Amino acid sequence: MRRAYTDLVFDMGDVAKDLAAGTVGGAAQLICGHPFDTIKVKLQSQPAPLPGQPPKFSGAIDAVKQTIAAEGPRGLYKGMGAPLATVAAFNAVLFTVRGQMEGLLRSSPGTPLTVSQQVVCGAGAGVAVSFLACPTELIKCRLQAQSALATAGPDAAIAVKYGGPMDVARHVLHSEGGARGLFKGLFPTMAREVPGNAAMFGVYEALKQYLAGGKDTSSLGRGSLILAGGLAGASFWVSVYPTDVVKSVLQVDDYKNPKYSGSVDAFRKILKAEGVKGLYKGFGPAMARSVPANAACFLAYEVTRSSLG
């Protein structure tokens, strides 16, 4: 009985440390990466141009210029309120579930896990965070994409209709099926988070072990952690990017007159209208974001976790 109580206290201590470290890591990730994410979503969600007409944005640099010209530098941080409000919960869940799965798979306390075991831990964490990520991403994408979806015609006022994160949430709850509306795009969100996090945590562990020359990575310096974290973040997007495009277009799709009936329909229509290139709209900004943002996230997590003992 005494042993069980001691183990419980130990486990709860680890949970608290993962919660704190995950929160700090998530905040660092968001501050570094949100402007890149805004441009990614704008490029993903802009309507396909009419025949003979140029797209609203010719590329990432053009999207940055137009956003700053129309909305000022603050436009690059549109939609940040929703993820900022939930970043603590999101990353706390991600790193805590991963940490608890590490405990389940570890043969004895302190034993390093293999890369394949970290892949399993990442996949499990991806399942857990999907249910938090979906409504957060929906609100964020609506705010980020509304200027890209606006047209020069009479529908412009209708397209730009959200005053902030709470306004999006109220609109969805009242006009798009209640709480269920906030989980629009859950399937592609999960199809992104599960394999994406499996790849990210697997690559992160593989790189740490490579840089350390073995399974004991406790002595790695901050430079090595930054390198491993940045490349691990890049692996997330390389492995799942088309799924993220499908998620984004579904979440910003019009509720009353939808263009897509579901994930498969969205995939097929994007492929038919724009080819494979359409499934990689915004890939440049996503990759430009992933390296510094995830480097900051993993470094902040590791430093905070280590400082907590």
Short mmCIF file of C-alpha atoms in Angstrom, two decimals:
data_model
loop_
_atom_site.label_atom_id
_atom_site.label_comp_id
_atom_site.label_asym_id
_atom_site.label_seq_id
_atom_site.Cartn_x
_atom_site.Cartn_y
_atom_site.Cartn_z
CA MET A 1 0.00 0.00 0.00
CA ARG A 2 2.87 2.33 0.91
CA ARG A 3 4.59 1.55 -2.41
CA ALA A 4 1.43 2.28 -4.41
CA TYR A 5 1.02 5.63 -2.64
CA THR A 6 4.66 6.52 -3.32
CA ASP A 7 4.30 5.62 -7.00
CA LEU A 8 1.16 7.74 -7.25
CA VAL A 9 2.93 10.76 -5.76
CA PHE A 10 5.84 10.21 -8.14
CA ASP A 11 3.52 9.98 -11.14
CA MET A 12 1.58 13.08 -10.15
CA GLY A 13 4.87 14.94 -9.74
CA ASP A 14 5.86 13.97 -13.28
CA VAL A 15 2.46 15.06 -14.57
CA ALA A 16 2.85 18.47 -12.93
CA LYS A 17 6.32 18.90 -14.41
CA ASP A 18 5.13 17.91 -17.89
CA LEU A 19 2.18 20.29 -17.56
CA ALA A 20 4.43 23.20 -16.64
CA ALA A 21 7.13 22.44 -19.19
CA GLY A 22 4.58 21.81 -21.94
CA THR A 23 2.90 25.13 -21.23
CA VAL A 24 6.17 27.07 -21.47
CA GLY A 25 7.14 25.19 -24.64
CA GLY A 26 3.80 25.88 -26.25
CA ALA A 27 3.98 29.59 -25.51
CA ALA A 28 7.44 29.79 -27.07
CA GLN A 29 6.20 27.90 -30.13
CA LEU A 30 3.19 30.16 -30.62
CA ILE A 31 5.07 33.44 -30.30
CA CYS A 32 7.73 32.35 -32.81
CA GLY A 33 5.44 30.67 -35.30
CA HIS A 34 2.06 32.39 -35.50
CA PRO A 35 2.82 34.91 -38.30
CA PHE A 36 4.02 32.05 -40.51
CA ASP A 37 0.86 30.10 -39.66
CA THR A 38 -1.33 33.05 -40.64
CA ILE A 39 0.25 33.20 -44.10
CA LYS A 40 -0.05 29.42 -44.46
CA VAL A 41 -3.79 29.50 -43.77
CA LYS A 42 -4.36 32.49 -46.08
CA LEU A 43 -2.66 30.63 -48.94
CA GLN A 44 -4.49 27.39 -48.18
CA SER A 45 -7.94 28.95 -48.01
CA GLN A 46 -7.86 31.47 -50.87
CA PRO A 47 -10.43 30.52 -53.53
CA ALA A 48 -9.21 29.05 -56.80
CA PRO A 49 -9.00 31.93 -59.34
CA LEU A 50 -11.37 32.16 -62.27
CA PRO A 51 -9.94 31.11 -65.65
CA GLY A 52 -7.51 33.74 -66.85
CA GLN A 53 -7.47 35.53 -63.51
CA PRO A 54 -4.51 35.60 -61.10
CA PRO A 55 -4.93 34.27 -57.54
CA LYS A 56 -5.44 36.74 -54.71
CA PHE A 57 -1.95 35.96 -53.42
CA SER A 58 0.85 35.04 -55.82
CA GLY A 59 2.88 33.49 -53.01
CA ALA A 60 3.97 33.77 -49.40
CA ILE A 61 5.84 37.09 -49.78
CA ASP A 62 2.89 38.63 -51.61
CA ALA A 63 0.53 37.41 -48.87
CA VAL A 64 2.75 39.05 -46.22
CA LYS A 65 2.83 42.34 -48.15
CA GLN A 66 -0.93 42.42 -48.74
CA THR A 67 -1.70 41.47 -45.15
CA ILE A 68 0.52 44.22 -43.72
CA ALA A 69 -0.80 46.77 -46.24
CA ALA A 70 -4.44 45.97 -45.43
CA GLU A 71 -4.29 45.15 -41.72
CA GLY A 72 -0.89 46.32 -40.48
CA PRO A 73 1.63 44.06 -38.70
CA ARG A 74 -1.12 43.01 -36.27
CA GLY A 75 -2.77 41.19 -39.18
CA LEU A 76 -0.01 38.58 -39.02
CA TYR A 77 -1.19 37.73 -35.51
CA LYS A 78 -4.88 37.38 -36.41
CA GLY A 79 -6.46 34.44 -34.67
CA MET A 80 -3.74 34.23 -32.05
CA GLY A 81 -6.23 34.72 -29.23
CA ALA A 82 -7.76 31.26 -29.61
CA PRO A 83 -4.51 29.26 -29.58
CA LEU A 84 -3.00 31.56 -26.93
CA ALA A 85 -5.97 30.88 -24.67
CA THR A 86 -5.58 27.13 -25.12
CA VAL A 87 -1.83 26.77 -25.69
CA ALA A 88 -1.32 25.80 -22.06
CA ALA A 89 -3.94 23.06 -22.26
CA PHE A 90 -2.85 21.86 -25.72
CA ASN A 91 0.84 21.44 -25.01
CA ALA A 92 0.22 20.30 -21.46
CA VAL A 93 -1.96 17.47 -22.83
CA LEU A 94 0.52 16.68 -25.62
CA PHE A 95 3.59 16.41 -23.41
CA THR A 96 1.79 14.93 -20.42
CA VAL A 97 0.15 12.11 -22.41
CA ARG A 98 3.46 11.47 -24.12
CA GLY A 99 5.19 11.39 -20.72
CA GLN A 100 2.65 8.98 -19.24
CA MET A 101 2.95 6.69 -22.26
CA GLU A 102 6.72 6.77 -21.84
CA GLY A 103 6.19 5.54 -18.28
CA LEU A 104 3.98 2.69 -19.48
CA LEU A 105 6.48 1.57 -22.13
CA ARG A 106 9.62 2.01 -20.03
CA SER A 107 10.94 -1.32 -18.69
CA SER A 108 12.38 0.31 -15.55
CA PRO A 109 12.57 3.86 -14.15
CA GLY A 110 15.08 6.02 -16.01
CA THR A 111 15.56 3.58 -18.90
CA PRO A 112 15.73 5.45 -22.25
CA LEU A 113 13.05 4.55 -24.78
CA THR A 114 13.78 3.39 -28.29
CA VAL A 115 12.86 5.49 -31.30
CA SER A 116 10.00 3.15 -32.18
CA GLN A 117 8.61 3.50 -28.65
CA GLN A 118 8.73 7.29 -28.98
CA VAL A 119 6.77 6.96 -32.23
CA VAL A 120 4.06 5.10 -30.30
CA CYS A 121 4.09 7.76 -27.56
CA GLY A 122 3.75 10.52 -30.14
CA ALA A 123 0.83 8.81 -31.85
CA GLY A 124 -0.99 8.39 -28.54
CA ALA A 125 -0.42 12.02 -27.65
CA GLY A 126 -1.75 12.97 -31.10
CA VAL A 127 -5.05 11.19 -30.43
CA ALA A 128 -5.50 13.06 -27.16
CA VAL A 129 -4.73 16.55 -28.49
CA SER A 130 -6.93 16.19 -31.58
CA PHE A 131 -10.08 16.85 -29.55
CA LEU A 132 -8.62 20.10 -28.25
CA ALA A 133 -6.91 21.10 -31.49
CA CYS A 134 -10.01 20.83 -33.69
CA PRO A 135 -12.19 23.63 -32.21
CA THR A 136 -9.13 25.80 -31.57
CA GLU A 137 -7.97 25.42 -35.17
CA LEU A 138 -11.45 26.09 -36.51
CA ILE A 139 -11.62 29.44 -34.69
CA LYS A 140 -8.08 30.35 -35.66
CA CYS A 141 -8.56 29.46 -39.33
CA ARG A 142 -11.82 31.41 -39.59
CA LEU A 143 -10.10 34.55 -38.30
CA GLN A 144 -6.95 34.09 -40.37
CA ALA A 145 -8.77 33.29 -43.60
CA GLN A 146 -11.61 35.80 -43.61
CA SER A 147 -9.68 38.51 -45.46
CA ALA A 148 -8.49 36.00 -48.06
CA LEU A 149 -12.06 34.78 -48.60
CA ALA A 150 -13.46 38.30 -48.93
CA THR A 151 -14.16 39.43 -52.47
CA ALA A 152 -14.43 42.84 -54.07
CA GLY A 153 -18.13 42.30 -54.71
CA PRO A 154 -21.20 42.71 -52.51
CA ASP A 155 -20.40 39.51 -50.60
CA ALA A 156 -17.29 41.05 -49.03
CA ALA A 157 -19.19 42.28 -45.99
CA ILE A 158 -20.62 38.80 -45.50
CA ALA A 159 -17.23 37.11 -45.80
CA VAL A 160 -15.60 39.32 -43.18
CA LYS A 161 -17.95 38.78 -40.24
CA TYR A 162 -15.93 37.88 -37.15
CA GLY A 163 -14.80 40.35 -34.53
CA GLY A 164 -12.60 37.92 -32.59
CA PRO A 165 -12.32 34.36 -31.23
CA MET A 166 -15.41 34.59 -29.02
CA ASP A 167 -17.41 35.98 -31.94
CA VAL A 168 -16.45 32.97 -34.06
CA ALA A 169 -17.38 30.58 -31.24
CA ARG A 170 -20.76 32.28 -30.69
CA HIS A 171 -21.55 32.23 -34.40
CA VAL A 172 -20.71 28.54 -34.75
CA LEU A 173 -22.64 27.57 -31.61
CA HIS A 174 -25.75 29.54 -32.63
CA SER A 175 -25.76 29.00 -36.40
CA GLU A 176 -23.72 25.91 -37.29
CA GLY A 177 -25.12 23.05 -35.26
CA GLY A 178 -24.10 23.92 -31.72
CA ALA A 179 -21.09 22.31 -30.07
CA ARG A 180 -20.86 19.80 -32.92
CA GLY A 181 -20.05 22.68 -35.27
CA LEU A 182 -16.87 23.45 -33.35
CA PHE A 183 -15.63 19.95 -34.17
CA LYS A 184 -15.99 20.34 -37.92
CA GLY A 185 -12.84 18.84 -39.43
CA LEU A 186 -12.15 16.47 -36.54
CA PHE A 187 -11.29 13.56 -38.85
CA PRO A 188 -8.59 15.40 -40.83
CA THR A 189 -7.36 16.99 -37.58
CA MET A 190 -6.83 13.53 -36.12
CA ALA A 191 -5.35 12.31 -39.41
CA ARG A 192 -2.85 15.15 -39.05
CA GLU A 193 -2.08 14.95 -35.34
CA VAL A 194 -1.61 11.18 -34.95
CA PRO A 195 0.94 10.48 -37.72
CA GLY A 196 2.41 13.98 -37.44
CA ASN A 197 3.22 13.67 -33.75
CA ALA A 198 4.40 10.09 -34.22
CA ALA A 199 6.88 11.33 -36.82
CA MET A 200 7.89 14.40 -34.80
CA PHE A 201 8.65 12.63 -31.53
CA GLY A 202 10.30 9.73 -33.34
CA VAL A 203 12.58 12.02 -35.33
CA TYR A 204 13.31 14.10 -32.25
CA GLU A 205 14.46 11.06 -30.28
CA ALA A 206 16.43 9.64 -33.23
CA LEU A 207 18.29 12.92 -33.73
CA LYS A 208 19.01 13.32 -30.02
CA GLN A 209 20.44 9.80 -29.84
CA TYR A 210 22.49 10.41 -33.00
CA LEU A 211 23.90 13.67 -31.65
CA ALA A 212 24.58 12.12 -28.24
CA GLY A 213 26.20 9.01 -29.75
CA GLY A 214 23.89 6.69 -27.81
CA LYS A 215 20.63 6.35 -25.94
CA ASP A 216 21.67 8.58 -23.04
CA THR A 217 20.79 12.10 -24.26
CA SER A 218 20.79 13.85 -20.88
CA SER A 219 24.06 15.70 -21.53
CA LEU A 220 23.05 17.30 -24.84
CA GLY A 221 23.59 21.05 -25.06
CA ARG A 222 21.03 23.64 -26.08
CA GLY A 223 22.37 23.86 -29.62
CA SER A 224 21.76 20.15 -30.15
CA LEU A 225 18.26 20.41 -28.67
CA ILE A 226 17.45 23.34 -30.99
CA LEU A 227 18.67 21.38 -34.02
CA ALA A 228 16.77 18.22 -33.06
CA GLY A 229 13.60 20.14 -32.24
CA GLY A 230 13.65 22.20 -35.43
CA LEU A 231 14.13 19.20 -37.70
CA ALA A 232 11.56 17.18 -35.75
CA GLY A 233 9.02 19.95 -36.31
CA ALA A 234 9.78 19.96 -40.02
CA SER A 235 9.15 16.20 -40.14
CA PHE A 236 5.63 16.80 -38.76
CA TRP A 237 4.61 18.92 -41.76
CA VAL A 238 6.45 16.87 -44.36
CA SER A 239 4.50 13.80 -43.28
CA VAL A 240 0.98 15.28 -43.09
CA TYR A 241 0.75 18.56 -45.00
CA PRO A 242 -1.99 17.63 -47.53
CA THR A 243 -4.16 16.56 -44.60
CA ASP A 244 -3.72 20.00 -43.05
CA VAL A 245 -4.87 21.65 -46.29
CA VAL A 246 -8.02 19.50 -46.31
CA LYS A 247 -8.65 20.39 -42.65
CA SER A 248 -8.30 24.11 -43.31
CA VAL A 249 -10.62 24.26 -46.31
CA LEU A 250 -13.27 22.23 -44.47
CA GLN A 251 -13.13 24.45 -41.41
CA VAL A 252 -13.53 27.70 -43.39
CA ASP A 253 -16.14 26.25 -45.76
CA ASP A 254 -19.53 27.96 -45.82
CA TYR A 255 -22.02 26.18 -43.55
CA LYS A 256 -25.17 26.92 -45.57
CA ASN A 257 -23.68 26.46 -49.03
CA PRO A 258 -20.70 24.12 -48.55
CA LYS A 259 -18.30 23.41 -51.38
CA TYR A 260 -17.25 20.12 -49.80
CA SER A 261 -19.29 17.26 -48.36
CA GLY A 262 -16.38 15.89 -46.35
CA SER A 263 -12.67 15.19 -46.19
CA VAL A 264 -12.54 12.81 -49.15
CA ASP A 265 -14.65 15.13 -51.29
CA ALA A 266 -12.39 18.08 -50.41
CA PHE A 267 -9.29 16.07 -51.28
CA ARG A 268 -10.73 15.02 -54.65
CA LYS A 269 -11.95 18.50 -55.59
CA ILE A 270 -8.66 20.18 -54.68
CA LEU A 271 -6.75 17.55 -56.65
CA LYS A 272 -9.05 17.92 -59.65
CA ALA A 273 -9.06 21.72 -59.69
CA GLU A 274 -5.46 22.46 -58.78
CA GLY A 275 -3.54 19.19 -59.02
CA VAL A 276 -1.05 17.97 -56.44
CA LYS A 277 0.20 21.55 -56.11
CA GLY A 278 -3.14 22.50 -54.56
CA LEU A 279 -2.51 20.09 -51.68
CA TYR A 280 0.70 21.95 -50.85
CA LYS A 281 -0.56 25.53 -50.82
CA GLY A 282 1.20 27.37 -48.02
CA PHE A 283 3.83 24.65 -47.63
CA GLY A 284 6.68 27.19 -47.71
CA PRO A 285 5.39 29.25 -44.77
CA ALA A 286 4.55 26.07 -42.86
CA MET A 287 8.10 24.80 -43.20
CA ALA A 288 9.57 28.25 -42.48
CA ARG A 289 7.48 28.29 -39.30
CA SER A 290 8.03 24.72 -38.17
CA VAL A 291 11.80 24.86 -37.73
CA PRO A 292 12.15 27.91 -35.43
CA ALA A 293 8.80 27.40 -33.70
CA ASN A 294 9.41 23.76 -32.80
CA ALA A 295 13.05 24.43 -31.96
CA ALA A 296 11.81 27.02 -29.46
CA CYS A 297 9.11 24.65 -28.18
CA PHE A 298 11.38 21.67 -27.53
CA LEU A 299 14.17 23.81 -26.08
CA ALA A 300 11.77 25.58 -23.72
CA TYR A 301 10.23 22.24 -22.73
CA GLU A 302 13.55 20.53 -22.06
CA VAL A 303 15.04 23.46 -20.14
CA THR A 304 11.90 23.92 -18.03
CA ARG A 305 11.53 20.16 -17.40
CA SER A 306 15.18 19.90 -16.39
CA SER A 307 14.97 22.89 -14.06
CA LEU A 308 12.02 21.26 -12.26
CA GLY A 309 14.10 18.19 -11.48
#
